[in-house]
């Protein structure tokens, strides 16, 4: 088997900071595992803490790959994501015009607190009776999130010790924690009376030029309790995070709270028809591409880096998708047998695309469950094929929630590449 330039004839050496599915996938490839205190690796699946502490101090040969971009937080930290999207939207409004700006209207009205508190209050007063949601920017799994509809609720929070400016506290205490406050999507699409959001996987292998892949599979996470705005204090109603839902008194671990994206797509198609669902997917494609373009100019593009993002998308009652957040370290722990199969295949395909063994030609538009959706511009789908219930009418090379015959596709792909190399074509 050919090796990547820089490896010579030796086997790939890897290092991994995680103790979950990715470690199992790496070990299954027959590569050599490097000890925690060693730095002679070809591929490192690192945690974000390592990137912050050690990345800038490391010298890496050209072939080495690491699973985060240096300043990934520009897209994955809640307040910075909104800041960059707002700036991008203004730039498009100035340079392109109103038609394209509509395509960027995919994130709720949002402010950063405490810095934009007065702007938030002005907007709050313009929308009396609306529900808002507060989220700490540096926490995950639903921690610290709460909903409110009265300004006095936020006023009481503002007066708390965690919020007050540092000069009003003792010197030994930390500065106030940053939050974002967003207008709550009050009319989400419901299935069986329950709210859900979608987890979609996007792999970026370069920002300059931008090269992004969309995974066909993913899942919907459901709340365990029927939706109602009468109980905005009930996290089991409004937060779909598995970490939150599995603590519900009536949570059934055997049933779980997940559907596959294929199930979601089939359900919506049966209920609404092909065209509305294709339009929904087209709008989701816009979310992925425009969000990546919003950080393209400020992301430090290092040839050693790639990133697997977990996008959280909420669909409203009008089949409009909303971007909730982007995760730099989407959970790779399996919550059940189906989740295990999904994540094993996902991570195997990430490693196929990263291509440490130099097996690909670089011209592929599909590798396993990943379809190349952007390569310094939109990638268009080939003619024909029955990847969905019906071939998509949109032209982009994306098949979200469609049939995924990844194992068969990989066998055919690598067989075809071997034939081409042997014949010199």
PDB file of C-alpha atoms in Angstrom, residues 137-358:
ATOM      1  CA  UNK A 137     -20.602  30.893  25.386  1.00  0.00           C
ATOM      2  CA  UNK A 138     -17.981  28.562  26.841  1.00  0.00           C
ATOM      3  CA  UNK A 139     -20.177  25.694  28.044  1.00  0.00           C
ATOM      4  CA  UNK A 140     -21.746  22.736  26.269  1.00  0.00           C
ATOM      5  CA  UNK A 141     -24.288  19.942  26.772  1.00  0.00           C
ATOM      6  CA  UNK A 142     -27.011  22.401  27.787  1.00  0.00           C
ATOM      7  CA  UNK A 143     -25.224  23.696  30.895  1.00  0.00           C
ATOM      8  CA  UNK A 144     -26.240  27.160  32.098  1.00  0.00           C
ATOM      9  CA  UNK A 145     -29.036  27.645  29.519  1.00  0.00           C
ATOM     10  CA  UNK A 146     -32.363  29.207  30.510  1.00  0.00           C
ATOM     11  CA  UNK A 147     -35.400  30.797  28.828  1.00  0.00           C
ATOM     12  CA  UNK A 148     -37.225  33.980  29.845  1.00  0.00           C
ATOM     13  CA  UNK A 149     -39.891  36.368  28.589  1.00  0.00           C
ATOM     14  CA  UNK A 150     -39.699  39.166  31.176  1.00  0.00           C
ATOM     15  CA  UNK A 151     -36.899  41.694  31.465  1.00  0.00           C
ATOM     16  CA  UNK A 152     -36.925  41.390  35.243  1.00  0.00           C
ATOM     17  CA  UNK A 153     -35.698  37.799  34.828  1.00  0.00           C
ATOM     18  CA  UNK A 154     -32.581  39.037  33.058  1.00  0.00           C
ATOM     19  CA  UNK A 155     -32.268  41.957  35.485  1.00  0.00           C
ATOM     20  CA  UNK A 156     -32.065  39.564  38.401  1.00  0.00           C
ATOM     21  CA  UNK A 157     -29.423  37.549  36.543  1.00  0.00           C
ATOM     22  CA  UNK A 158     -27.540  40.760  35.682  1.00  0.00           C
ATOM     23  CA  UNK A 159     -27.333  41.663  39.375  1.00  0.00           C
ATOM     24  CA  UNK A 160     -25.891  38.277  40.331  1.00  0.00           C
ATOM     25  CA  UNK A 161     -22.268  38.038  41.374  1.00  0.00           C
ATOM     26  CA  UNK A 162     -21.269  36.189  38.228  1.00  0.00           C
ATOM     27  CA  UNK A 163     -22.356  39.099  36.037  1.00  0.00           C
ATOM     28  CA  UNK A 164     -21.190  42.199  37.915  1.00  0.00           C
ATOM     29  CA  UNK A 165     -18.104  43.923  36.482  1.00  0.00           C
ATOM     30  CA  UNK A 166     -14.794  42.865  37.951  1.00  0.00           C
ATOM     31  CA  UNK A 167     -14.090  46.176  39.624  1.00  0.00           C
ATOM     32  CA  UNK A 168     -17.194  45.670  41.766  1.00  0.00           C
ATOM     33  CA  UNK A 169     -15.862  42.342  43.066  1.00  0.00           C
ATOM     34  CA  UNK A 170     -12.810  41.330  44.985  1.00  0.00           C
ATOM     35  CA  UNK A 171      -9.617  41.138  42.943  1.00  0.00           C
ATOM     36  CA  UNK A 172      -9.402  37.400  43.491  1.00  0.00           C
ATOM     37  CA  UNK A 173     -12.625  36.678  41.588  1.00  0.00           C
ATOM     38  CA  UNK A 174     -12.984  35.891  37.902  1.00  0.00           C
ATOM     39  CA  UNK A 175     -14.376  38.406  35.374  1.00  0.00           C
ATOM     40  CA  UNK A 176     -18.056  37.997  34.422  1.00  0.00           C
ATOM     41  CA  UNK A 177     -18.908  35.024  32.244  1.00  0.00           C
ATOM     42  CA  UNK A 178     -19.909  35.898  28.686  1.00  0.00           C
ATOM     43  CA  UNK A 179     -23.365  34.865  27.518  1.00  0.00           C
ATOM     44  CA  UNK A 180     -25.320  35.186  24.321  1.00  0.00           C
ATOM     45  CA  UNK A 181     -29.034  35.930  24.326  1.00  0.00           C
ATOM     46  CA  UNK A 182     -31.088  34.934  21.289  1.00  0.00           C
ATOM     47  CA  UNK A 183     -34.681  35.240  20.240  1.00  0.00           C
ATOM     48  CA  UNK A 184     -36.184  31.826  20.858  1.00  0.00           C
ATOM     49  CA  UNK A 185     -37.699  29.937  17.916  1.00  0.00           C
ATOM     50  CA  UNK A 186     -41.217  29.804  19.357  1.00  0.00           C
ATOM     51  CA  UNK A 187     -42.767  27.691  16.593  1.00  0.00           C
ATOM     52  CA  UNK A 188     -40.395  24.771  15.991  1.00  0.00           C
ATOM     53  CA  UNK A 189     -41.396  21.873  13.765  1.00  0.00           C
ATOM     54  CA  UNK A 190     -42.764  19.104  15.987  1.00  0.00           C
ATOM     55  CA  UNK A 191     -42.981  15.348  15.471  1.00  0.00           C
ATOM     56  CA  UNK A 192     -45.290  13.582  17.883  1.00  0.00           C
ATOM     57  CA  UNK A 193     -45.634  16.900  19.697  1.00  0.00           C
ATOM     58  CA  UNK A 194     -41.925  16.954  20.537  1.00  0.00           C
ATOM     59  CA  UNK A 195     -39.188  19.378  19.568  1.00  0.00           C
ATOM     60  CA  UNK A 196     -36.022  18.150  17.848  1.00  0.00           C
ATOM     61  CA  UNK A 197     -32.858  19.464  16.256  1.00  0.00           C
ATOM     62  CA  UNK A 198     -30.497  17.963  13.678  1.00  0.00           C
ATOM     63  CA  UNK A 199     -26.826  17.068  14.047  1.00  0.00           C
ATOM     64  CA  UNK A 200     -25.074  17.317  10.679  1.00  0.00           C
ATOM     65  CA  UNK A 201     -21.378  16.641  10.036  1.00  0.00           C
ATOM     66  CA  UNK A 202     -19.174  18.830   7.826  1.00  0.00           C
ATOM     67  CA  UNK A 203     -15.480  18.122   7.206  1.00  0.00           C
ATOM     68  CA  UNK A 204     -13.166  20.979   6.177  1.00  0.00           C
ATOM     69  CA  UNK A 205      -9.743  20.005   4.837  1.00  0.00           C
ATOM     70  CA  UNK A 206      -8.702  23.513   3.776  1.00  0.00           C
ATOM     71  CA  UNK A 207      -9.910  27.100   4.179  1.00  0.00           C
ATOM     72  CA  UNK A 208      -7.715  28.610   1.446  1.00  0.00           C
ATOM     73  CA  UNK A 209      -9.036  27.472  -0.906  1.00  0.00           C
ATOM     74  CA  UNK A 210     -12.148  26.352   0.966  1.00  0.00           C
ATOM     75  CA  UNK A 211     -12.735  22.612   0.575  1.00  0.00           C
ATOM     76  CA  UNK A 212     -15.694  21.179   2.472  1.00  0.00           C
ATOM     77  CA  UNK A 213     -17.395  17.780   2.583  1.00  0.00           C
ATOM     78  CA  UNK A 214     -20.954  17.022   3.792  1.00  0.00           C
ATOM     79  CA  UNK A 215     -21.746  13.673   5.423  1.00  0.00           C
ATOM     80  CA  UNK A 216     -24.926  11.927   4.279  1.00  0.00           C
ATOM     81  CA  UNK A 217     -25.795  10.526   7.668  1.00  0.00           C
ATOM     82  CA  UNK A 218     -26.531  12.253  10.959  1.00  0.00           C
ATOM     83  CA  UNK A 219     -29.375  12.254  13.433  1.00  0.00           C
ATOM     84  CA  UNK A 220     -32.241  14.158  14.998  1.00  0.00           C
ATOM     85  CA  UNK A 221     -32.254  14.612  18.786  1.00  0.00           C
ATOM     86  CA  UNK A 222     -35.715  14.783  20.337  1.00  0.00           C
ATOM     87  CA  UNK A 223     -36.845  16.232  23.624  1.00  0.00           C
ATOM     88  CA  UNK A 224     -38.367  13.701  25.999  1.00  0.00           C
ATOM     89  CA  UNK A 225     -41.434  15.861  26.785  1.00  0.00           C
ATOM     90  CA  UNK A 226     -44.140  17.370  24.579  1.00  0.00           C
ATOM     91  CA  UNK A 227     -43.466  20.962  23.533  1.00  0.00           C
ATOM     92  CA  UNK A 228     -45.220  23.853  25.236  1.00  0.00           C
ATOM     93  CA  UNK A 229     -44.392  27.514  25.796  1.00  0.00           C
ATOM     94  CA  UNK A 230     -46.363  27.390  29.036  1.00  0.00           C
ATOM     95  CA  UNK A 231     -43.395  25.743  30.759  1.00  0.00           C
ATOM     96  CA  UNK A 232     -40.313  27.683  29.686  1.00  0.00           C
ATOM     97  CA  UNK A 233     -38.455  26.583  32.831  1.00  0.00           C
ATOM     98  CA  UNK A 234     -38.625  22.881  31.863  1.00  0.00           C
ATOM     99  CA  UNK A 235     -35.333  21.955  30.186  1.00  0.00           C
ATOM    100  CA  UNK A 236     -36.709  18.554  29.149  1.00  0.00           C
ATOM    101  CA  UNK A 237     -39.162  20.394  26.886  1.00  0.00           C
ATOM    102  CA  UNK A 238     -36.831  22.911  25.274  1.00  0.00           C
ATOM    103  CA  UNK A 239     -33.300  21.431  25.232  1.00  0.00           C
ATOM    104  CA  UNK A 240     -32.648  18.438  22.972  1.00  0.00           C
ATOM    105  CA  UNK A 241     -29.104  17.708  24.211  1.00  0.00           C
ATOM    106  CA  UNK A 242     -28.726  14.017  25.019  1.00  0.00           C
ATOM    107  CA  UNK A 243     -26.805  14.975  28.173  1.00  0.00           C
ATOM    108  CA  UNK A 244     -29.957  16.787  29.368  1.00  0.00           C
ATOM    109  CA  UNK A 245     -32.595  14.344  28.118  1.00  0.00           C
ATOM    110  CA  UNK A 246     -31.021  11.225  29.619  1.00  0.00           C
ATOM    111  CA  UNK A 247     -31.527  12.706  33.120  1.00  0.00           C
ATOM    112  CA  UNK A 248     -35.321  12.941  32.607  1.00  0.00           C
ATOM    113  CA  UNK A 249     -37.276  10.752  35.079  1.00  0.00           C
ATOM    114  CA  UNK A 250     -39.107   8.889  32.297  1.00  0.00           C
ATOM    115  CA  UNK A 251     -36.137   8.571  29.888  1.00  0.00           C
ATOM    116  CA  UNK A 252     -35.890   5.114  28.303  1.00  0.00           C
ATOM    117  CA  UNK A 253     -32.247   4.323  27.370  1.00  0.00           C
ATOM    118  CA  UNK A 254     -33.363   1.478  25.086  1.00  0.00           C
ATOM    119  CA  UNK A 255     -35.607   3.761  23.023  1.00  0.00           C
ATOM    120  CA  UNK A 256     -33.428   6.863  23.306  1.00  0.00           C
ATOM    121  CA  UNK A 257     -34.380  10.158  21.686  1.00  0.00           C
ATOM    122  CA  UNK A 258     -32.829   9.898  18.217  1.00  0.00           C
ATOM    123  CA  UNK A 259     -33.918   9.404  14.609  1.00  0.00           C
ATOM    124  CA  UNK A 260     -31.544   9.058  11.666  1.00  0.00           C
ATOM    125  CA  UNK A 261     -31.468  11.855   9.080  1.00  0.00           C
ATOM    126  CA  UNK A 262     -32.790   9.335   6.572  1.00  0.00           C
ATOM    127  CA  UNK A 263     -35.855   8.747   8.788  1.00  0.00           C
ATOM    128  CA  UNK A 264     -36.372  12.507   9.149  1.00  0.00           C
ATOM    129  CA  UNK A 265     -36.108  13.073   5.396  1.00  0.00           C
ATOM    130  CA  UNK A 266     -38.525  10.232   4.640  1.00  0.00           C
ATOM    131  CA  UNK A 267     -41.012  11.497   7.245  1.00  0.00           C
ATOM    132  CA  UNK A 268     -40.945  15.073   5.940  1.00  0.00           C
ATOM    133  CA  UNK A 269     -41.196  13.921   2.325  1.00  0.00           C
ATOM    134  CA  UNK A 270     -44.217  11.743   3.098  1.00  0.00           C
ATOM    135  CA  UNK A 271     -45.890  14.640   4.914  1.00  0.00           C
ATOM    136  CA  UNK A 272     -44.984  17.588   2.659  1.00  0.00           C
ATOM    137  CA  UNK A 273     -43.776  16.176  -0.677  1.00  0.00           C
ATOM    138  CA  UNK A 274     -40.415  16.235  -2.437  1.00  0.00           C
ATOM    139  CA  UNK A 275     -40.118  19.901  -3.413  1.00  0.00           C
ATOM    140  CA  UNK A 276     -40.517  21.479   0.069  1.00  0.00           C
ATOM    141  CA  UNK A 277     -38.002  19.013   1.512  1.00  0.00           C
ATOM    142  CA  UNK A 278     -35.515  19.653  -1.287  1.00  0.00           C
ATOM    143  CA  UNK A 279     -35.879  23.383  -0.639  1.00  0.00           C
ATOM    144  CA  UNK A 280     -35.209  22.739   3.065  1.00  0.00           C
ATOM    145  CA  UNK A 281     -32.030  20.812   2.221  1.00  0.00           C
ATOM    146  CA  UNK A 282     -30.975  23.549  -0.207  1.00  0.00           C
ATOM    147  CA  UNK A 283     -31.326  26.130   2.567  1.00  0.00           C
ATOM    148  CA  UNK A 284     -29.271  23.921   4.879  1.00  0.00           C
ATOM    149  CA  UNK A 285     -26.556  23.734   2.237  1.00  0.00           C
ATOM    150  CA  UNK A 286     -26.527  27.547   2.245  1.00  0.00           C
ATOM    151  CA  UNK A 287     -26.068  27.522   6.025  1.00  0.00           C
ATOM    152  CA  UNK A 288     -23.024  25.247   5.823  1.00  0.00           C
ATOM    153  CA  UNK A 289     -21.344  27.172   3.013  1.00  0.00           C
ATOM    154  CA  UNK A 290     -22.080  30.725   4.196  1.00  0.00           C
ATOM    155  CA  UNK A 291     -21.039  29.972   7.772  1.00  0.00           C
ATOM    156  CA  UNK A 292     -17.699  28.610   6.546  1.00  0.00           C
ATOM    157  CA  UNK A 293     -17.218  31.551   4.188  1.00  0.00           C
ATOM    158  CA  UNK A 294     -17.943  33.922   7.102  1.00  0.00           C
ATOM    159  CA  UNK A 295     -14.715  32.800   8.820  1.00  0.00           C
ATOM    160  CA  UNK A 296     -12.606  31.960   5.770  1.00  0.00           C
ATOM    161  CA  UNK A 297     -10.605  35.197   5.821  1.00  0.00           C
ATOM    162  CA  UNK A 298      -9.830  35.081   9.554  1.00  0.00           C
ATOM    163  CA  UNK A 299      -9.252  31.355   9.972  1.00  0.00           C
ATOM    164  CA  UNK A 300      -5.563  30.474  10.176  1.00  0.00           C
ATOM    165  CA  UNK A 301      -5.233  28.101   7.238  1.00  0.00           C
ATOM    166  CA  UNK A 302      -2.535  25.593   8.144  1.00  0.00           C
ATOM    167  CA  UNK A 303      -1.861  22.724   5.720  1.00  0.00           C
ATOM    168  CA  UNK A 304      -1.501  20.381   8.702  1.00  0.00           C
ATOM    169  CA  UNK A 305      -5.070  20.980   9.882  1.00  0.00           C
ATOM    170  CA  UNK A 306      -8.500  19.600   9.167  1.00  0.00           C
ATOM    171  CA  UNK A 307     -11.724  19.882  11.172  1.00  0.00           C
ATOM    172  CA  UNK A 308     -14.850  17.783  11.636  1.00  0.00           C
ATOM    173  CA  UNK A 309     -17.665  20.149  12.609  1.00  0.00           C
ATOM    174  CA  UNK A 310     -20.972  19.133  14.181  1.00  0.00           C
ATOM    175  CA  UNK A 311     -23.693  21.538  13.033  1.00  0.00           C
ATOM    176  CA  UNK A 312     -26.852  21.867  15.139  1.00  0.00           C
ATOM    177  CA  UNK A 313     -29.842  22.868  13.000  1.00  0.00           C
ATOM    178  CA  UNK A 314     -33.402  23.597  14.146  1.00  0.00           C
ATOM    179  CA  UNK A 315     -36.329  23.447  11.712  1.00  0.00           C
ATOM    180  CA  UNK A 316     -39.342  25.697  12.301  1.00  0.00           C
ATOM    181  CA  UNK A 317     -42.990  25.082  11.450  1.00  0.00           C
ATOM    182  CA  UNK A 318     -42.473  26.689   8.007  1.00  0.00           C
ATOM    183  CA  UNK A 319     -39.672  24.210   7.157  1.00  0.00           C
ATOM    184  CA  UNK A 320     -37.071  26.947   7.536  1.00  0.00           C
ATOM    185  CA  UNK A 321     -33.737  25.777   9.007  1.00  0.00           C
ATOM    186  CA  UNK A 322     -31.989  27.814  11.695  1.00  0.00           C
ATOM    187  CA  UNK A 323     -28.338  27.526  12.723  1.00  0.00           C
ATOM    188  CA  UNK A 324     -28.145  27.031  16.482  1.00  0.00           C
ATOM    189  CA  UNK A 325     -24.414  26.397  16.891  1.00  0.00           C
ATOM    190  CA  UNK A 326     -21.350  24.684  15.431  1.00  0.00           C
ATOM    191  CA  UNK A 327     -19.286  22.238  17.498  1.00  0.00           C
ATOM    192  CA  UNK A 328     -15.527  21.781  17.093  1.00  0.00           C
ATOM    193  CA  UNK A 329     -15.564  18.574  19.122  1.00  0.00           C
ATOM    194  CA  UNK A 330     -18.895  16.889  18.361  1.00  0.00           C
ATOM    195  CA  UNK A 331     -19.534  13.953  20.663  1.00  0.00           C
ATOM    196  CA  UNK A 332     -17.849  10.817  19.360  1.00  0.00           C
ATOM    197  CA  UNK A 333     -19.166   8.584  22.132  1.00  0.00           C
ATOM    198  CA  UNK A 334     -21.893   6.202  20.970  1.00  0.00           C
ATOM    199  CA  UNK A 335     -25.250   6.349  22.778  1.00  0.00           C
ATOM    200  CA  UNK A 336     -26.491   3.082  21.255  1.00  0.00           C
ATOM    201  CA  UNK A 337     -25.828   0.440  18.551  1.00  0.00           C
ATOM    202  CA  UNK A 338     -27.061   2.609  15.655  1.00  0.00           C
ATOM    203  CA  UNK A 339     -25.088   5.613  16.931  1.00  0.00           C
ATOM    204  CA  UNK A 340     -21.992   3.402  17.170  1.00  0.00           C
ATOM    205  CA  UNK A 341     -22.339   2.273  13.531  1.00  0.00           C
ATOM    206  CA  UNK A 342     -22.865   5.881  12.397  1.00  0.00           C
ATOM    207  CA  UNK A 343     -19.833   7.266  14.220  1.00  0.00           C
ATOM    208  CA  UNK A 344     -17.525   4.388  13.290  1.00  0.00           C
ATOM    209  CA  UNK A 345     -18.374   4.924   9.605  1.00  0.00           C
ATOM    210  CA  UNK A 346     -18.124   8.719   9.933  1.00  0.00           C
ATOM    211  CA  UNK A 347     -14.652   8.595  11.475  1.00  0.00           C
ATOM    212  CA  UNK A 348     -13.386   5.930   9.077  1.00  0.00           C
ATOM    213  CA  UNK A 349     -14.450   8.178   6.184  1.00  0.00           C
ATOM    214  CA  UNK A 350     -12.786  11.241   7.762  1.00  0.00           C
ATOM    215  CA  UNK A 351      -9.521   9.282   7.819  1.00  0.00           C
ATOM    216  CA  UNK A 352     -10.061   8.115   4.224  1.00  0.00           C
ATOM    217  CA  UNK A 353     -10.306  11.768   3.119  1.00  0.00           C
ATOM    218  CA  UNK A 354      -7.368  12.934   5.261  1.00  0.00           C
ATOM    219  CA  UNK A 355      -5.601  10.150   3.339  1.00  0.00           C
ATOM    220  CA  UNK A 356      -2.460   9.520   5.370  1.00  0.00           C
ATOM    221  CA  UNK A 357      -1.589   6.604   3.066  1.00  0.00           C
ATOM    222  CA  UNK A 358      -1.895   8.577  -0.174  1.00  0.00           C
TER     223      UNK A 358
END
